[in-house]
Protein backbone atom coordinates (compact mmCIF):
# COMPACT_ATOMS: atom_id res chain seq x y z
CA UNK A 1 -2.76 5.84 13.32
CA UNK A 2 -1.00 7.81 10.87
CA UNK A 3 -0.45 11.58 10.76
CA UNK A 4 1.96 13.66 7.87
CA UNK A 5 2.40 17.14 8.96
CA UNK A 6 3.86 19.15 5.83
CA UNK A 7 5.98 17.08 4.73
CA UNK A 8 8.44 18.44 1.87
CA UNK A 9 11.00 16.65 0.16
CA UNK A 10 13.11 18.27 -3.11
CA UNK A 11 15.59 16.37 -5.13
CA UNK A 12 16.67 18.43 -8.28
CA UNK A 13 12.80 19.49 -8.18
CA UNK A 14 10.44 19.39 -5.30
CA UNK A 15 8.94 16.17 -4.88
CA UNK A 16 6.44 16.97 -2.18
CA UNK A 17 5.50 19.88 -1.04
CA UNK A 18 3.80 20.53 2.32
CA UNK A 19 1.93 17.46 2.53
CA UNK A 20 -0.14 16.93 5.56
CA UNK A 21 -2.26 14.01 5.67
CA UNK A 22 -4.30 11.92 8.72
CA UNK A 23 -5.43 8.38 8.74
CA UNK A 24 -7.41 7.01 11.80
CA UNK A 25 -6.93 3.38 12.71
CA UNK A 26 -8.89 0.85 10.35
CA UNK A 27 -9.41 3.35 7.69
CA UNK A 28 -7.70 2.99 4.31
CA UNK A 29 -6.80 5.75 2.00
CA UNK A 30 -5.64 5.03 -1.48
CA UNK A 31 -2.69 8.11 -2.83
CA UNK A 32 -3.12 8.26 -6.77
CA UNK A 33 -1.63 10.87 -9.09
CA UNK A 34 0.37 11.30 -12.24
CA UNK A 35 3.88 9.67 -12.52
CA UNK A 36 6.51 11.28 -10.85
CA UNK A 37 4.22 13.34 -8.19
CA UNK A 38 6.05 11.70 -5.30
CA UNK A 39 3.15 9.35 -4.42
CA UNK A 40 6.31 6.59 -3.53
CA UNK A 41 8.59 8.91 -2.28
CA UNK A 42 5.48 9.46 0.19
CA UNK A 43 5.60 5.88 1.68
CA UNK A 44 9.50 5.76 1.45
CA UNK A 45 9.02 8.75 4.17
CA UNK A 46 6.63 7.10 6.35
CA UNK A 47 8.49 4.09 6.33
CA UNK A 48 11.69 5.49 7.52
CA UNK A 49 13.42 4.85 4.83
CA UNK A 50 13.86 8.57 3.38
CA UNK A 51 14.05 11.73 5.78
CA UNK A 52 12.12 14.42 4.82
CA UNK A 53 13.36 18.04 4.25
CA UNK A 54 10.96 19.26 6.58
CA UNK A 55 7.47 18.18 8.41
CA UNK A 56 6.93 15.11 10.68
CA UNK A 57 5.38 11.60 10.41
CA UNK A 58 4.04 10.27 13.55
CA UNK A 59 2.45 6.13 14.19
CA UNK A 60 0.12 5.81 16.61
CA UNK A 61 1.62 9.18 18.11
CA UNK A 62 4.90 8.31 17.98
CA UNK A 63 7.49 10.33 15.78
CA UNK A 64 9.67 8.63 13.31
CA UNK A 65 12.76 9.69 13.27
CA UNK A 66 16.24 8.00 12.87
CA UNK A 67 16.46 6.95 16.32
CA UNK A 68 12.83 5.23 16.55
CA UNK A 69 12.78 3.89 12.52
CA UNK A 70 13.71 0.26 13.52
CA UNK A 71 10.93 -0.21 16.08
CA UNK A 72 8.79 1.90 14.66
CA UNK A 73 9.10 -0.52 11.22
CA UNK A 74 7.95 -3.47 13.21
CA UNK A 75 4.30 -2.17 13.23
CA UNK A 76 4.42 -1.66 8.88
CA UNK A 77 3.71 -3.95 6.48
CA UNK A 78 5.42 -2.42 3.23
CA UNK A 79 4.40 -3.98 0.07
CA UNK A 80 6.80 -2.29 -2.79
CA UNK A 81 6.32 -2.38 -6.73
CA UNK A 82 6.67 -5.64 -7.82
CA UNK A 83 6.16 -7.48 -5.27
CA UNK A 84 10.01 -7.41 -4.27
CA UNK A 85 10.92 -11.11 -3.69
CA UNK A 86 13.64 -12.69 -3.15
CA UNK A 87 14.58 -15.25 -6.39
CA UNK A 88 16.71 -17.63 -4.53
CA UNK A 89 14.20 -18.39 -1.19
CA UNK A 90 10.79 -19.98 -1.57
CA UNK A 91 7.42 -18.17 -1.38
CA UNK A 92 7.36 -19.37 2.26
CA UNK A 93 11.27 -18.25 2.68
CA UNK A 94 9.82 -14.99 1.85
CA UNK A 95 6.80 -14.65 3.77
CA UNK A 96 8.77 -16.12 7.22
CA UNK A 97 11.99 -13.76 6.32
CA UNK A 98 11.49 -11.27 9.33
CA UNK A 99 10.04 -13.42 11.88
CA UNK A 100 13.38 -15.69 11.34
CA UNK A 101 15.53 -13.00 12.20
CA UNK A 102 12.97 -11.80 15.08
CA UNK A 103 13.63 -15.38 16.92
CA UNK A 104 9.65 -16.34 16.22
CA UNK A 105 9.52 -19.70 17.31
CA UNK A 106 9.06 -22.65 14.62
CA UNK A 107 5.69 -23.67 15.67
CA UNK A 108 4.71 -20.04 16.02
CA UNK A 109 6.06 -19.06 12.33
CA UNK A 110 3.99 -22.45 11.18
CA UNK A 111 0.79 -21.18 12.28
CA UNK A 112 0.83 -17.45 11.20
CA UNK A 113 1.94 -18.95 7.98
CA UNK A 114 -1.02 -21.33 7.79
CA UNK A 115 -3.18 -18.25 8.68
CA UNK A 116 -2.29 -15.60 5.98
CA UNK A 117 -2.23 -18.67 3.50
CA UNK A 118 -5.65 -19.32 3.85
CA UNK A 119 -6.32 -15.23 3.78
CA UNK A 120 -4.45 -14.77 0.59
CA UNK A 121 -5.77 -18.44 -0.65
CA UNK A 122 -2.88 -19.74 -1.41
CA UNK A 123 -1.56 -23.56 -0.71
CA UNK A 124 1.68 -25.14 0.51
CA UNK A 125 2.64 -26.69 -2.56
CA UNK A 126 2.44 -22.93 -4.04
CA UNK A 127 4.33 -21.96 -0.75
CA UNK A 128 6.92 -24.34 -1.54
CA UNK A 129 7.67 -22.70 -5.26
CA UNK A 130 10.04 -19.72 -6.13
CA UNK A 131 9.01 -16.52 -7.68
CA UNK A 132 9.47 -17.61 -10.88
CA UNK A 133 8.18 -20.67 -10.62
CA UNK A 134 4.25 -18.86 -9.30
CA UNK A 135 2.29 -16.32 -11.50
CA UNK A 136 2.41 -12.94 -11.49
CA UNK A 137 -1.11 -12.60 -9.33
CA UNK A 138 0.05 -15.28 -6.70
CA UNK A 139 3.46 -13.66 -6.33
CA UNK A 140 1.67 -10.47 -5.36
CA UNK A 141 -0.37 -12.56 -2.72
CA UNK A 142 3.28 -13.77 -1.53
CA UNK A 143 4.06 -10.02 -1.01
CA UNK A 144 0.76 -9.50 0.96
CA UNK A 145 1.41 -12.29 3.10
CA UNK A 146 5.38 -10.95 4.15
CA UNK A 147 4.06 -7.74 4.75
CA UNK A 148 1.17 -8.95 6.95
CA UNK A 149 3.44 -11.79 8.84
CA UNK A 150 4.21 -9.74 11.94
CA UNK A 151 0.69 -8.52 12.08
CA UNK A 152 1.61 -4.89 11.46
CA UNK A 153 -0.69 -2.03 12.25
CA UNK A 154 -0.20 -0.12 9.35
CA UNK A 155 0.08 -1.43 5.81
CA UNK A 156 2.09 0.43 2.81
CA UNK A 157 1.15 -0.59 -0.89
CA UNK A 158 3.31 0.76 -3.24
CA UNK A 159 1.55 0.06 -6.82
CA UNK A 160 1.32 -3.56 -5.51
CA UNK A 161 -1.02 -4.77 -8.78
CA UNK A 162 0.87 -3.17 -11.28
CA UNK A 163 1.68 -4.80 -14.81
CA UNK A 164 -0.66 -7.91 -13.77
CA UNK A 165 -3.09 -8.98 -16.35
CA UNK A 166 -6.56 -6.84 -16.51
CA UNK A 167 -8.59 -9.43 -15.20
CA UNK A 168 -6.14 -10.81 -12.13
CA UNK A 169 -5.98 -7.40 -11.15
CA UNK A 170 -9.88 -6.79 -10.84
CA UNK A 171 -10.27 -10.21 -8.99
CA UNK A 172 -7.22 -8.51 -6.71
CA UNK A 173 -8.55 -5.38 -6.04
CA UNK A 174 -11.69 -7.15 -4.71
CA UNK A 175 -10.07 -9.44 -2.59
CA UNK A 176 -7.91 -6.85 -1.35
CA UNK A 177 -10.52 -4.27 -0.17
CA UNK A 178 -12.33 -7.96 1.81
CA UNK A 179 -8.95 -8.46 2.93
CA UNK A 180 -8.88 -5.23 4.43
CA UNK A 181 -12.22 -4.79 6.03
CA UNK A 182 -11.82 -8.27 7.53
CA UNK A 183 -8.84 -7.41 9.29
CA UNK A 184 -9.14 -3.97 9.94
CA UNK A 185 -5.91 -2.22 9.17
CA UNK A 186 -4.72 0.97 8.35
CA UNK A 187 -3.75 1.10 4.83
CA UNK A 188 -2.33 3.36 2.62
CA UNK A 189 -2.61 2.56 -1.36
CA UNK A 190 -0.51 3.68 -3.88
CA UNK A 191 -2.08 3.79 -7.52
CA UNK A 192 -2.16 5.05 -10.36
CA UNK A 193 -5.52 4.13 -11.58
CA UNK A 194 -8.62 6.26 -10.28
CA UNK A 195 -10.97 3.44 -10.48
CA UNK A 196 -8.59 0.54 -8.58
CA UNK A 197 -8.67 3.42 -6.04
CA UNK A 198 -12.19 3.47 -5.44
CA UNK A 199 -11.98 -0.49 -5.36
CA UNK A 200 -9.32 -1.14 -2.49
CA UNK A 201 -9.70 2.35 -0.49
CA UNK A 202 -12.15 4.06 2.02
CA UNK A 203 -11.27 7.76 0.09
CA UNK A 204 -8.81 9.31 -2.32
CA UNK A 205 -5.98 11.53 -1.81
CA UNK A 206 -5.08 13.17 -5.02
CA UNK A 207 -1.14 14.55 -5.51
CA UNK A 208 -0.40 17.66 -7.75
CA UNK A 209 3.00 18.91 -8.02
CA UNK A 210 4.02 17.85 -4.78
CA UNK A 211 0.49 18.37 -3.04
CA UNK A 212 -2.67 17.01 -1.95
CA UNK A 213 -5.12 18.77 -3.97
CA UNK A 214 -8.43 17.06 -2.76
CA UNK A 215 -9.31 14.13 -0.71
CA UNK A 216 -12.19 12.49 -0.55
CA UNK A 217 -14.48 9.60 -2.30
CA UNK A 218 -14.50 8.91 -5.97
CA UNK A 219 -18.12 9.97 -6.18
CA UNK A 220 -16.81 13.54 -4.52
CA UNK A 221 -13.77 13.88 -6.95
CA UNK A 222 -16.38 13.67 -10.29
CA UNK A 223 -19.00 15.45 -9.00
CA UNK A 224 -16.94 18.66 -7.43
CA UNK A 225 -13.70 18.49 -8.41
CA UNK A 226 -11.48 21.33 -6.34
CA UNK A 227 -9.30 22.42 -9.21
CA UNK A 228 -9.00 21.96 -12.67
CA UNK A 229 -6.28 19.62 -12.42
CA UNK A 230 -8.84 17.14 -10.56
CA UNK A 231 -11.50 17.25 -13.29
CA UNK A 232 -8.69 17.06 -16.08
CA UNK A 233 -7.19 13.86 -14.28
CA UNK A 234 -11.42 12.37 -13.74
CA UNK A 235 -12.03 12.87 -17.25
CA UNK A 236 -8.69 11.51 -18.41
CA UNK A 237 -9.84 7.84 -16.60
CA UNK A 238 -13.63 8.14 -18.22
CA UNK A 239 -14.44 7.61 -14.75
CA UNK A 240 -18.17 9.55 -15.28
CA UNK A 241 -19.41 6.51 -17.26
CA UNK A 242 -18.13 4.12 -14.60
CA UNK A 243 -20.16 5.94 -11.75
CA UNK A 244 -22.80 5.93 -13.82
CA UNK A 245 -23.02 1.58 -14.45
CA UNK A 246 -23.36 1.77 -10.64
């Protein structure tokens, strides 16, 4: 569904660096590494909405490039950090924002939204409320449900459970990963917390200095780390001792 081909991108230091990455269809891979590594400059580039310096992105086999961005756009959901709402338009306002401007059909928009609210378990009366009139946990379910509202094949999740409260965002993660399974899409997770990785994604791609450094499952990343880095960046989340409750 998704393929990076060494993908570089420099600013006044080189964000990425060579990056090649695959994701088939239905898998989910969650991209964790220190701040600044580029690990949301890497979804701004599969998105469309930054070019790279040099390599390719290709959905589904098709290349993104300026000229196929806009359709291409239709088949991501894109969740950024902090959810991203719009203040002045209702949770629902939110949610039914692109399939307004699509020409969706009333009826149609009405049932997709009574769909994704039962997903994200959220009700109408919550529907009905600004952002700042819903918590911080149900206006991250608000940014689920946009994203998901044209049924996209590929979903983008920029830190999308930052700066919620530790135990909101462990009820989150959990409902995320079911939410995934159960609807089988191609995500790609953006973290910075080794352990909510393991939680929402299939495997781990980890980002040093503008490169993937090792992929693979949590257990994989403690047990034979590929580089120092790795087993600095394990040890710095005590992550040992959580493998070893399980």
């Amino acid at each position: 569904m998704l393929t990076l081909s060494r993908i570089s991108k420099r600013y006044d230091t080189t964000v990425l660096d060579g990056v090649s990455l695959d994701v088939a269809a239905g898998d989910s891979i969650a991209v964790i590494g220190a701040s600044g590594c580029g690990k949301s400059t890497l979804l701004r580039i599969v998105n469309g909405l930054v070019a790279p310096d040099a390599g390719s992105v290709h959905i589904d086999g098709q290349p993104m490039t300026s000229d196929t961005a806009r359709k291409l756009r239709r088949r991501i959901g894109y969740v950024v950090q902090g959810g991203g709402l719009f203040p002045h338009l209702t949770a629902a306002g939110n949610v039914t924002l692109a399939a307004r401007v699509f020409g969706w059909p009333g009826d149609k928009i009405a049932k997709r939204i009574s769909e994704l609210a039962e997903l994200v378990r959220l009700t109408t009366a919550q529907l009905d409320r600004k952002p700042d009139e819903l918590s911080g946990g149900q206006n991250q379910r608000v940014a689920v449900m946009r994203a998901l509202m044209l049924d996209p094949d590929l979903l983008l999740m920029d830190e999308p459970l930052a700066g919620l409260d530790p135990m909101v965002r462990a009820s989150l993660q959990r409902e995320l990963r079911e939410l995934f399974v159960r609807l089988a899409k191609t995500v790609v997770f953006v973290t910075h917390d080794l352990v909510e990785a393991d939680v929402v994604a299939d495997r781990i791609a980890l980002l040093d200095s503008g490169k993937i450094v090792q992929q693979g499952t949590l257990r994989e990343l403690v047990e034979s780390p590929a580089t120092r880095f790795v087993g600095d960046f394990v040890q710095a989340y005590r992550v040992p001792s959580v493998l070893a409750d399980r």
